PDB file of C-alpha atoms in Angstrom:
ATOM      1  CA  MET A 857     -72.641  79.922 -82.204  1.00 66.00           C
ATOM      2  CA  LYS A 858     -72.434  81.678 -78.827  1.00 81.00           C
ATOM      3  CA  LEU A 859     -70.470  79.785 -76.214  1.00 87.00           C
ATOM      4  CA  VAL A 860     -72.348  81.423 -73.354  1.00 94.00           C
ATOM      5  CA  GLU A 861     -75.537  83.416 -72.977  1.00 97.00           C
ATOM      6  CA  ILE A 862     -75.537  86.736 -71.187  1.00 98.00           C
ATOM      7  CA  LYS A 863     -78.774  87.466 -69.368  1.00 98.00           C
ATOM      8  CA  VAL A 864     -79.925  90.560 -67.505  1.00 98.00           C
ATOM      9  CA  GLY A 865     -82.605  90.488 -64.837  1.00 98.00           C
ATOM     10  CA  TYR A 866     -84.451  93.570 -63.581  1.00 98.00           C
ATOM     11  CA  LEU A 867     -86.541  93.883 -60.442  1.00 96.00           C
ATOM     12  CA  ILE A 868     -89.507  95.958 -61.575  1.00 97.00           C
ATOM     13  CA  SER A 869     -91.396  97.834 -58.885  1.00 94.00           C
ATOM     14  CA  TYR A 870     -92.648 101.346 -58.073  1.00 91.00           C
ATOM     15  CA  ASP A 871     -89.768 103.039 -59.937  1.00 93.00           C
ATOM     16  CA  TYR A 872     -90.337 101.120 -63.174  1.00 96.00           C
ATOM     17  CA  GLU A 873     -90.074 104.278 -65.321  1.00 95.00           C
ATOM     18  CA  TYR A 874     -86.282 104.300 -64.827  1.00 96.00           C
ATOM     19  CA  PHE A 875     -86.048 100.910 -66.545  1.00 98.00           C
ATOM     20  CA  PHE A 876     -86.337 102.475 -70.005  1.00 98.00           C
ATOM     21  CA  THR A 877     -83.184 104.501 -69.437  1.00 98.00           C
ATOM     22  CA  SER A 878     -81.270 101.501 -68.073  1.00 98.00           C
ATOM     23  CA  VAL A 879     -82.243  99.018 -70.765  1.00 98.00           C
ATOM     24  CA  GLU A 880     -81.044 101.328 -73.552  1.00 98.00           C
ATOM     25  CA  TYR A 881     -77.469 100.572 -72.549  1.00 98.00           C
ATOM     26  CA  VAL A 882     -77.800  96.772 -72.431  1.00 98.00           C
ATOM     27  CA  TYR A 883     -80.444  95.707 -74.965  1.00 98.00           C
ATOM     28  CA  LYS A 884     -78.198  95.197 -78.014  1.00 98.00           C
ATOM     29  CA  HIS A 885     -75.473  93.397 -76.085  1.00 98.00           C
ATOM     30  CA  VAL A 886     -77.308  90.656 -74.158  1.00 98.00           C
ATOM     31  CA  ASP A 887     -79.182  87.536 -75.187  1.00 98.00           C
ATOM     32  CA  GLU A 888     -82.169  87.719 -72.859  1.00 98.00           C
ATOM     33  CA  ILE A 889     -83.745  90.251 -70.503  1.00 98.00           C
ATOM     34  CA  PHE A 890     -85.981  89.172 -67.613  1.00 98.00           C
ATOM     35  CA  LEU A 891     -88.367  91.451 -65.738  1.00 98.00           C
ATOM     36  CA  ALA A 892     -89.394  90.212 -62.284  1.00 98.00           C
ATOM     37  CA  ILE A 893     -92.735  91.724 -61.260  1.00 98.00           C
ATOM     38  CA  ASP A 894     -94.666  90.833 -58.130  1.00 98.00           C
ATOM     39  CA  LYS A 895     -97.944  89.364 -59.356  1.00 97.00           C
ATOM     40  CA  ASP A 896     -99.898  91.265 -56.697  1.00 97.00           C
ATOM     41  CA  HIS A 897     -97.839  94.467 -57.109  1.00 97.00           C
ATOM     42  CA  TYR A 898     -96.490  94.441 -53.555  1.00 96.00           C
ATOM     43  CA  THR A 899     -93.186  95.978 -52.529  1.00 93.00           C
ATOM     44  CA  TRP A 900     -90.820  94.185 -50.132  1.00 92.00           C
ATOM     45  CA  SER A 901     -92.559  96.067 -47.308  1.00 90.00           C
ATOM     46  CA  GLY A 902     -95.991  94.830 -48.399  1.00 93.00           C
ATOM     47  CA  LYS A 903     -97.126  98.164 -49.837  1.00 91.00           C
ATOM     48  CA  TYR A 904     -99.180  98.158 -53.024  1.00 93.00           C
ATOM     49  CA  TYR A 905     -97.925  99.939 -56.142  1.00 93.00           C
ATOM     50  CA  GLU A 906     -99.356 100.354 -59.632  1.00 94.00           C
ATOM     51  CA  ILE A 907     -97.818  99.831 -63.059  1.00 96.00           C
ATOM     52  CA  SER A 908     -99.517 101.669 -65.916  1.00 94.00           C
ATOM     53  CA  ASP A 909    -100.708  99.781 -68.990  1.00 92.00           C
ATOM     54  CA  ASP A 910     -98.495 102.136 -70.964  1.00 95.00           C
ATOM     55  CA  PHE A 911     -95.450 100.435 -69.459  1.00 97.00           C
ATOM     56  CA  PHE A 912     -96.251  97.135 -71.174  1.00 96.00           C
ATOM     57  CA  GLU A 913     -97.126  98.864 -74.449  1.00 96.00           C
ATOM     58  CA  ARG A 914     -93.741 100.606 -74.414  1.00 97.00           C
ATOM     59  CA  LEU A 915     -92.080  97.245 -73.696  1.00 97.00           C
ATOM     60  CA  LYS A 916     -93.586  95.751 -76.860  1.00 96.00           C
ATOM     61  CA  LYS A 917     -92.324  98.629 -78.985  1.00 97.00           C
ATOM     62  CA  LEU A 918     -88.883  98.421 -77.404  1.00 97.00           C
ATOM     63  CA  ASP A 919     -88.479  94.647 -77.722  1.00 98.00           C
ATOM     64  CA  ILE A 920     -87.814  94.435 -81.461  1.00 98.00           C
ATOM     65  CA  ASN A 921     -85.735  91.241 -81.086  1.00 98.00           C
ATOM     66  CA  ASN A 922     -88.059  89.437 -78.640  1.00 98.00           C
ATOM     67  CA  LYS A 923     -85.469  89.362 -75.869  1.00 98.00           C
ATOM     68  CA  ILE A 924     -87.705  90.437 -72.979  1.00 98.00           C
ATOM     69  CA  LYS A 925     -89.475  87.886 -70.763  1.00 98.00           C
ATOM     70  CA  ILE A 926     -91.849  88.719 -67.908  1.00 98.00           C
ATOM     71  CA  TYR A 927     -91.478  86.681 -64.722  1.00 98.00           C
ATOM     72  CA  LYS A 928     -94.401  87.129 -62.302  1.00 98.00           C
ATOM     73  CA  ASP A 929     -94.467  85.549 -58.859  1.00 98.00           C
ATOM     74  CA  SER A 930     -95.129  86.384 -55.184  1.00 98.00           C
ATOM     75  CA  PHE A 931     -91.927  88.143 -54.155  1.00 97.00           C
ATOM     76  CA  TYR A 932     -93.332  89.710 -51.013  1.00 96.00           C
ATOM     77  CA  LYS A 933     -93.744  87.189 -48.207  1.00 96.00           C
ATOM     78  CA  GLN A 934     -95.404  88.150 -44.957  1.00 95.00           C
ATOM     79  CA  GLY A 935     -93.152  87.546 -41.967  1.00 96.00           C
ATOM     80  CA  LEU A 936     -89.941  88.297 -43.841  1.00 95.00           C
ATOM     81  CA  SER A 937     -88.096  91.594 -43.478  1.00 92.00           C
ATOM     82  CA  PRO A 938     -87.712  93.845 -46.555  1.00 90.00           C
ATOM     83  CA  ILE A 939     -84.082  92.799 -47.028  1.00 91.00           C
ATOM     84  CA  GLU A 940     -85.062  89.117 -46.745  1.00 94.00           C
ATOM     85  CA  CYS A 941     -87.714  89.646 -49.431  1.00 95.00           C
ATOM     86  CA  ASP A 942     -85.084  91.450 -51.507  1.00 95.00           C
ATOM     87  CA  THR A 943     -82.680  88.497 -51.298  1.00 96.00           C
ATOM     88  CA  ARG A 944     -85.435  85.967 -51.897  1.00 97.00           C
ATOM     89  CA  GLU A 945     -86.630  87.691 -55.090  1.00 98.00           C
ATOM     90  CA  ARG A 946     -83.114  87.939 -56.471  1.00 98.00           C
ATOM     91  CA  GLU A 947     -82.518  84.229 -55.916  1.00 98.00           C
ATOM     92  CA  MET A 948     -85.850  83.334 -57.523  1.00 98.00           C
ATOM     93  CA  LEU A 949     -85.016  85.501 -60.509  1.00 98.00           C
ATOM     94  CA  ASN A 950     -81.552  84.001 -60.990  1.00 98.00           C
ATOM     95  CA  LYS A 951     -82.982  80.476 -60.902  1.00 98.00           C
ATOM     96  CA  PHE A 952     -85.633  81.505 -63.441  1.00 98.00           C
ATOM     97  CA  MET A 953     -82.963  82.909 -65.779  1.00 98.00           C
ATOM     98  CA  GLY A 954     -81.216  79.551 -66.053  1.00 97.00           C
ATOM     99  CA  ARG A 955     -77.571  78.963 -66.975  1.00 96.00           C
ATOM    100  CA  GLY A 956     -75.043  81.458 -68.261  1.00 97.00           C
ATOM    101  CA  TRP A 957     -73.785  84.813 -67.015  1.00 98.00           C
ATOM    102  CA  LYS A 958     -76.581  86.313 -64.933  1.00 98.00           C
ATOM    103  CA  ILE A 959     -76.564  90.046 -64.351  1.00 98.00           C
ATOM    104  CA  GLN A 960     -78.976  91.777 -62.021  1.00 97.00           C
ATOM    105  CA  LEU A 961     -79.676  95.479 -62.338  1.00 97.00           C
ATOM    106  CA  ASP A 962     -82.199  97.694 -60.615  1.00 95.00           C
ATOM    107  CA  SER A 963     -84.288  99.970 -62.810  1.00 96.00           C
ATOM    108  CA  ASP A 964     -82.240 103.044 -61.845  1.00 96.00           C
ATOM    109  CA  GLU A 965     -78.818 101.489 -62.579  1.00 97.00           C
ATOM    110  CA  TYR A 966     -77.117 102.356 -65.862  1.00 98.00           C
ATOM    111  CA  MET A 967     -74.041 100.594 -67.271  1.00 98.00           C
ATOM    112  CA  PRO A 968     -72.786 102.589 -70.285  1.00 98.00           C
ATOM    113  CA  GLU A 969     -70.580 101.031 -72.970  1.00 98.00           C
ATOM    114  CA  PHE A 970     -72.136  97.709 -72.107  1.00 98.00           C
ATOM    115  CA  GLU A 971     -70.676  96.160 -75.250  1.00 98.00           C
ATOM    116  CA  LYS A 972     -67.316  96.119 -73.446  1.00 98.00           C
ATOM    117  CA  ILE A 973     -68.856  94.349 -70.443  1.00 98.00           C
ATOM    118  CA  SER A 974     -70.593  91.806 -72.666  1.00 98.00           C
ATOM    119  CA  GLU A 975     -67.381  91.084 -74.582  1.00 97.00           C
ATOM    120  CA  TYR A 976     -65.502  90.715 -71.288  1.00 96.00           C
ATOM    121  CA  LEU A 977     -67.953  88.151 -69.892  1.00 97.00           C
ATOM    122  CA  ARG A 978     -68.074  86.175 -73.142  1.00 96.00           C
ATOM    123  CA  LYS A 979     -64.285  85.882 -72.987  1.00 92.00           C
ATOM    124  CA  TYR A 980     -64.697  83.848 -69.791  1.00 91.00           C
ATOM    125  CA  TRP A 981     -67.459  81.600 -71.138  1.00 92.00           C
ATOM    126  CA  TYR A 982     -65.791  78.455 -69.750  1.00 88.00           C
ATOM    127  CA  LEU A 983     -66.411  79.595 -66.162  1.00 90.00           C
ATOM    128  CA  THR A 984     -70.094  78.825 -66.809  1.00 93.00           C
ATOM    129  CA  LEU A 985     -69.473  75.230 -67.970  1.00 89.00           C
ATOM    130  CA  TYR A 986     -69.399  73.783 -64.450  1.00 88.00           C
ATOM    131  CA  PRO A 987     -70.751  76.614 -62.297  1.00 92.00           C
ATOM    132  CA  LYS A 988     -70.921  74.418 -59.207  1.00 90.00           C
ATOM    133  CA  TRP A 989     -67.128  74.032 -59.329  1.00 87.00           C
ATOM    134  CA  THR A 990     -66.168  77.503 -60.565  1.00 88.00           C
ATOM    135  CA  PRO A 991     -68.441  79.876 -58.614  1.00 92.00           C
ATOM    136  CA  ILE A 992     -67.625  83.529 -59.107  1.00 93.00           C
ATOM    137  CA  LEU A 993     -69.271  86.902 -58.691  1.00 96.00           C
ATOM    138  CA  PHE A 994     -68.042  89.954 -60.583  1.00 96.00           C
ATOM    139  CA  GLN A 995     -68.227  93.312 -58.872  1.00 96.00           C
ATOM    140  CA  ALA A 996     -68.331  96.791 -60.383  1.00 96.00           C
ATOM    141  CA  ARG A 997     -67.959 100.310 -59.025  1.00 96.00           C
ATOM    142  CA  LEU A 998     -70.970 102.453 -58.199  1.00 96.00           C
ATOM    143  CA  ILE A 999     -71.237 106.087 -59.200  1.00 97.00           C
ATOM    144  CA  THR A1000     -74.083 107.156 -56.920  1.00 97.00           C
ATOM    145  CA  LEU A1001     -76.266 110.098 -57.874  1.00 98.00           C
ATOM    146  CA  ILE A1002     -77.431 111.874 -54.722  1.00 97.00           C
ATOM    147  CA  LYS A1003     -79.553 114.780 -55.942  1.00 97.00           C
ATOM    148  CA  LYS A1004     -80.886 116.260 -59.197  1.00 96.00           C
ATOM    149  CA  SER A1005     -81.168 120.034 -59.458  1.00 95.00           C
ATOM    150  CA  ASP A1006     -82.115 122.311 -62.329  1.00 94.00           C
ATOM    151  CA  ALA A1007     -78.386 122.813 -62.976  1.00 96.00           C
ATOM    152  CA  GLY A1008     -77.218 119.182 -62.879  1.00 97.00           C
ATOM    153  CA  PHE A1009     -76.439 116.221 -60.601  1.00 98.00           C
ATOM    154  CA  TYR A1010     -74.694 115.903 -57.243  1.00 98.00           C
ATOM    155  CA  PHE A1011     -72.915 112.551 -57.084  1.00 98.00           C
ATOM    156  CA  VAL A1012     -70.441 110.368 -55.200  1.00 97.00           C
ATOM    157  CA  ASP A1013     -67.492 108.774 -56.998  1.00 95.00           C
ATOM    158  CA  ASN A1014     -65.680 106.643 -54.420  1.00 89.00           C
ATOM    159  CA  ASN A1015     -64.476 103.048 -54.460  1.00 84.00           C
ATOM    160  CA  GLU A1016     -67.936 101.776 -53.596  1.00 89.00           C
ATOM    161  CA  SER A1017     -68.508  98.401 -55.222  1.00 91.00           C
ATOM    162  CA  PHE A1018     -71.559  96.290 -55.946  1.00 91.00           C
ATOM    163  CA  PRO A1019     -71.993  92.717 -57.260  1.00 95.00           C
ATOM    164  CA  PHE A1020     -73.568  92.548 -60.699  1.00 95.00           C
ATOM    165  CA  ALA A1021     -72.738  89.334 -62.607  1.00 98.00           C
ATOM    166  CA  THR A1022     -72.478  85.714 -61.493  1.00 98.00           C
ATOM    167  CA  ASN A1023     -72.818  82.128 -62.674  1.00 97.00           C
ATOM    168  CA  GLN A1024     -74.664  81.186 -59.459  1.00 97.00           C
ATOM    169  CA  ASP A1025     -78.266  81.311 -58.203  1.00 96.00           C
ATOM    170  CA  ASN A1026     -77.885  82.016 -54.499  1.00 96.00           C
ATOM    171  CA  PHE A1027     -77.033  85.169 -52.551  1.00 97.00           C
ATOM    172  CA  THR A1028     -76.159  85.951 -48.948  1.00 96.00           C
ATOM    173  CA  THR A1029     -77.882  89.341 -48.738  1.00 94.00           C
ATOM    174  CA  ALA A1030     -79.501  91.130 -51.681  1.00 94.00           C
ATOM    175  CA  ARG A1031     -76.987  90.636 -54.560  1.00 95.00           C
ATOM    176  CA  ILE A1032     -74.088  89.919 -52.230  1.00 95.00           C
ATOM    177  CA  ASN A1033     -72.643  86.425 -51.902  1.00 96.00           C
ATOM    178  CA  TYR A1034     -69.902  86.116 -49.300  1.00 90.00           C
ATOM    179  CA  GLN A1035     -69.647  82.354 -49.770  1.00 93.00           C
ATOM    180  CA  ILE A1036     -67.991  82.448 -53.196  1.00 92.00           C
ATOM    181  CA  LYS A1037     -65.063  84.260 -54.805  1.00 89.00           C
ATOM    182  CA  ASN A1038     -65.698  87.907 -55.656  1.00 92.00           C
ATOM    183  CA  PHE A1039     -63.675  89.751 -58.292  1.00 92.00           C
ATOM    184  CA  ASN A1040     -63.859  93.502 -58.884  1.00 94.00           C
ATOM    185  CA  CYS A1041     -63.485  93.879 -62.647  1.00 95.00           C
ATOM    186  CA  GLU A1042     -63.567  97.686 -62.255  1.00 95.00           C
ATOM    187  CA  ALA A1043     -66.452  98.276 -64.611  1.00 97.00           C
ATOM    188  CA  TYR A1044     -68.718 101.019 -63.299  1.00 97.00           C
ATOM    189  CA  CYS A1045     -72.422 101.573 -62.955  1.00 98.00           C
ATOM    190  CA  ILE A1046     -74.190 104.919 -62.621  1.00 98.00           C
ATOM    191  CA  HIS A1047     -76.879 104.603 -59.973  1.00 97.00           C
ATOM    192  CA  GLN A1048     -79.647 107.193 -59.933  1.00 96.00           C
ATOM    193  CA  SER A1049     -80.437 105.992 -56.417  1.00 92.00           C
ATOM    194  CA  TRP A1050     -81.297 109.197 -54.501  1.00 93.00           C
ATOM    195  CA  ALA A1051     -81.499 111.636 -57.418  1.00 95.00           C
ATOM    196  CA  ARG A1052     -85.252 111.795 -57.744  1.00 92.00           C
ATOM    197  CA  SER A1053     -88.111 113.937 -56.458  1.00 88.00           C
ATOM    198  CA  LYS A1054     -88.674 114.165 -52.716  1.00 86.00           C
ATOM    199  CA  SER A1055     -92.041 112.391 -52.991  1.00 86.00           C
ATOM    200  CA  GLU A1056     -90.390 109.521 -54.910  1.00 88.00           C
ATOM    201  CA  LEU A1057     -87.658 109.302 -52.277  1.00 86.00           C
ATOM    202  CA  GLU A1058     -90.170 109.161 -49.436  1.00 82.00           C
ATOM    203  CA  PHE A1059     -91.969 106.258 -51.118  1.00 84.00           C
ATOM    204  CA  LYS A1060     -88.696 104.509 -51.912  1.00 82.00           C
ATOM    205  CA  VAL A1061     -87.245 104.610 -48.406  1.00 77.00           C
ATOM    206  CA  VAL A1062     -90.220 102.888 -46.772  1.00 74.00           C
ATOM    207  CA  ASN A1063     -90.308 100.129 -49.373  1.00 72.00           C
ATOM    208  CA  TRP A1064     -86.728  99.185 -50.188  1.00 65.00           C
ATOM    209  CA  GLY A1065     -84.561  96.568 -48.509  1.00 61.00           C
ATOM    210  CA  HIS A1066     -82.883  99.021 -46.075  1.00 59.00           C
ATOM    211  CA  SER A1067     -86.062 100.693 -44.815  1.00 56.00           C
ATOM    212  CA  GLY A1068     -85.402  99.626 -41.214  1.00 63.00           C
ATOM    213  CA  ASP A1069     -81.661 100.209 -41.118  1.00 68.00           C
ATOM    214  CA  PHE A1070     -81.550 103.951 -40.328  1.00 72.00           C
ATOM    215  CA  ASP A1071     -83.728 107.079 -39.984  1.00 82.00           C
ATOM    216  CA  VAL A1072     -84.685 107.252 -43.640  1.00 81.00           C
ATOM    217  CA  PHE A1073     -86.780 110.431 -43.465  1.00 85.00           C
ATOM    218  CA  GLU A1074     -84.027 112.327 -41.690  1.00 88.00           C
ATOM    219  CA  PHE A1075     -81.690 111.328 -44.513  1.00 88.00           C
ATOM    220  CA  VAL A1076     -84.203 112.395 -47.188  1.00 89.00           C
ATOM    221  CA  ASN A1077     -84.362 115.842 -45.563  1.00 91.00           C
ATOM    222  CA  LYS A1078     -80.563 115.959 -45.490  1.00 93.00           C
ATOM    223  CA  ILE A1079     -80.407 115.316 -49.227  1.00 93.00           C
ATOM    224  CA  ASP A1080     -83.099 117.890 -49.845  1.00 93.00           C
ATOM    225  CA  SER A1081     -80.903 120.508 -48.161  1.00 95.00           C
ATOM    226  CA  ILE A1082     -78.009 120.142 -50.655  1.00 97.00           C
ATOM    227  CA  THR A1083     -77.266 123.264 -52.706  1.00 97.00           C
ATOM    228  CA  LEU A1084     -74.455 124.613 -54.885  1.00 97.00           C
ATOM    229  CA  GLU A1085     -73.406 126.702 -51.907  1.00 97.00           C
ATOM    230  CA  ASN A1086     -73.062 123.864 -49.393  1.00 97.00           C
ATOM    231  CA  PHE A1087     -72.471 120.601 -51.313  1.00 97.00           C
ATOM    232  CA  LYS A1088     -68.718 120.643 -50.630  1.00 97.00           C
ATOM    233  CA  ASP A1089     -69.486 120.523 -46.908  1.00 97.00           C
ATOM    234  CA  PHE A1090     -70.932 117.015 -47.246  1.00 97.00           C
ATOM    235  CA  LYS A1091     -68.174 114.695 -46.026  1.00 96.00           C
ATOM    236  CA  ASN A1092     -68.450 111.051 -44.882  1.00 95.00           C
ATOM    237  CA  PHE A1093     -72.234 111.155 -45.044  1.00 93.00           C
ATOM    238  CA  HIS A1094     -73.314 107.647 -46.072  1.00 91.00           C
ATOM    239  CA  PRO A1095     -76.200 106.686 -43.719  1.00 86.00           C
ATOM    240  CA  LEU A1096     -74.788 103.232 -42.883  1.00 85.00           C
ATOM    241  CA  SER A1097     -71.037 103.440 -43.561  1.00 86.00           C
ATOM    242  CA  PRO A1098     -70.079 107.148 -43.457  1.00 89.00           C
ATOM    243  CA  PHE A1099     -66.639 106.816 -45.074  1.00 90.00           C
ATOM    244  CA  ARG A1100     -68.182 105.123 -48.126  1.00 90.00           C
ATOM    245  CA  TRP A1101     -69.213 108.592 -49.295  1.00 94.00           C
ATOM    246  CA  SER A1102     -66.222 110.741 -48.407  1.00 94.00           C
ATOM    247  CA  GLU A1103     -67.221 113.750 -50.501  1.00 96.00           C
ATOM    248  CA  LEU A1104     -69.872 115.089 -52.837  1.00 97.00           C
ATOM    249  CA  ASN A1105     -69.266 116.172 -56.442  1.00 97.00           C
ATOM    250  CA  PHE A1106     -71.333 118.184 -58.910  1.00 98.00           C
ATOM    251  CA  GLN A1107     -71.720 117.894 -62.679  1.00 97.00           C
ATOM    252  CA  GLU A1108     -73.574 120.534 -64.646  1.00 97.00           C
ATOM    253  CA  CYS A1109     -75.895 118.918 -67.212  1.00 98.00           C
ATOM    254  CA  ARG A1110     -79.452 118.989 -68.506  1.00 96.00           C
ATOM    255  CA  ASP A1111     -80.572 115.427 -67.777  1.00 97.00           C
ATOM    256  CA  ILE A1112     -79.430 111.900 -66.976  1.00 97.00           C
ATOM    257  CA  GLY A1113     -78.574 111.107 -70.589  1.00 97.00           C
ATOM    258  CA  GLU A1114     -76.199 114.045 -70.794  1.00 98.00           C
ATOM    259  CA  PHE A1115     -74.667 113.154 -67.416  1.00 98.00           C
ATOM    260  CA  VAL A1116     -73.869 109.624 -68.612  1.00 98.00           C
ATOM    261  CA  LYS A1117     -72.358 110.861 -71.890  1.00 98.00           C
ATOM    262  CA  MET A1118     -70.158 113.380 -70.082  1.00 98.00           C
ATOM    263  CA  PHE A1119     -69.038 110.790 -67.538  1.00 97.00           C
ATOM    264  CA  VAL A1120     -68.157 108.203 -70.200  1.00 98.00           C
ATOM    265  CA  LYS A1121     -66.187 110.784 -72.148  1.00 97.00           C
ATOM    266  CA  LYS A1122     -64.044 111.452 -69.076  1.00 96.00           C
ATOM    267  CA  ARG A1123     -63.833 107.812 -68.041  1.00 96.00           C
ATOM    268  CA  PRO A1124     -64.506 105.095 -70.637  1.00 98.00           C
ATOM    269  CA  GLN A1125     -65.236 101.620 -69.316  1.00 98.00           C
ATOM    270  CA  LYS A1126     -61.980  99.742 -68.755  1.00 96.00           C
ATOM    271  CA  LEU A1127     -62.257  96.270 -67.246  1.00 96.00           C
ATOM    272  CA  LYS A1128     -59.578  94.482 -65.272  1.00 93.00           C
ATOM    273  CA  ASP A1129     -58.416  91.158 -66.702  1.00 89.00           C
ATOM    274  CA  ILE A1130     -58.916  88.176 -64.425  1.00 85.00           C
ATOM    275  CA  GLN A1131     -56.434  85.844 -66.141  1.00 75.00           C
ATOM    276  CA  ASN A1132     -53.540  86.511 -63.782  1.00 69.00           C
ATOM    277  CA  HIS A1133     -55.706  86.418 -60.680  1.00 70.00           C
ATOM    278  CA  VAL A1134     -55.662  83.483 -58.262  1.00 68.00           C
ATOM    279  CA  ILE A1135     -59.454  83.048 -58.714  1.00 70.00           C
ATOM    280  CA  PHE A1136     -59.041  82.450 -62.427  1.00 71.00           C
ATOM    281  CA  LYS A1137     -56.109  80.075 -62.092  1.00 74.00           C
ATOM    282  CA  ALA A1138     -57.908  77.928 -59.525  1.00 75.00           C
ATOM    283  CA  ALA A1139     -61.066  77.819 -61.665  1.00 75.00           C
ATOM    284  CA  LEU A1140     -59.113  76.868 -64.762  1.00 75.00           C
ATOM    285  CA  ARG A1141     -57.446  73.956 -62.961  1.00 81.00           C
ATOM    286  CA  LYS A1142     -60.867  72.667 -61.890  1.00 79.00           C
ATOM    287  CA  ILE A1143     -62.277  72.934 -65.415  1.00 78.00           C
ATOM    288  CA  LYS A1144     -59.355  70.989 -66.904  1.00 75.00           C
ATOM    289  CA  ARG A1145     -59.813  68.215 -64.360  1.00 79.00           C
ATOM    290  CA  LEU A1146     -63.570  68.027 -65.024  1.00 75.00           C
ATOM    291  CA  ILE A1147     -63.074  67.878 -68.795  1.00 73.00           C
ATOM    292  CA  GLN A1148     -60.559  65.040 -68.358  1.00 73.00           C
ATOM    293  CA  LEU A1149     -63.011  63.141 -66.143  1.00 68.00           C
ATOM    294  CA  ASN A1150     -65.754  63.467 -68.752  1.00 62.00           C
TER     295      ASN A1150
END
């Protein structure tokens, strides 16, 4: 008997093809997988996108253990900004997933060696018993891919973190929740983010949550200009928080699968234990009191 269920939710949109790479890493190690799809196929900016019938046929072949559930709803709401629609959809998805550890990944986010992450979360099953009294959000590190070339990937490997697993439903902005305790467990996620064709990037930047936060087309052109000759010149170049991306790295490889394998070989997943942290100790005291009351 499993003491806690681990659930992964994906926001499926115009870049749905990347989902098949991401889900390979998590499928065997989670209990349920939820795919949130706007029923009218609108992005957060109200732009229409299409999903091929082949996508759903591939889902059926992939889902040999019947773990995947489709959640369709109206996630675009006129009058809300893209980032507000982003946050709203993530909250709706978490509520739909129910109780347990709830992980949200975008289609282009890959968490290798996910069995270690699953085992880690199951170890703290009791933090999901009374989630109202033991709210927590686990953060991981992002390895952000900036550009794909014929020779390999340009990427950023800084201490950039992102929230990925929680026992709660609500968020402050996107997946962020400033109102509860956050703990960086030091897992990492490889984010294909910008490493796609220029036409894909141009569609992405007018439809994602940050479309109004900076000159997105200027930044797309900046990425397009990266070469083996000049990539080391890119310093502090994050469009919103420059120092978040202090330098650019390059890894020679054939494709994303090879990049992930090479990265894991150099740096296996190693998660930081929460047991000696003040967050854990406070949560444990609350759980003991609640059990005594019941």
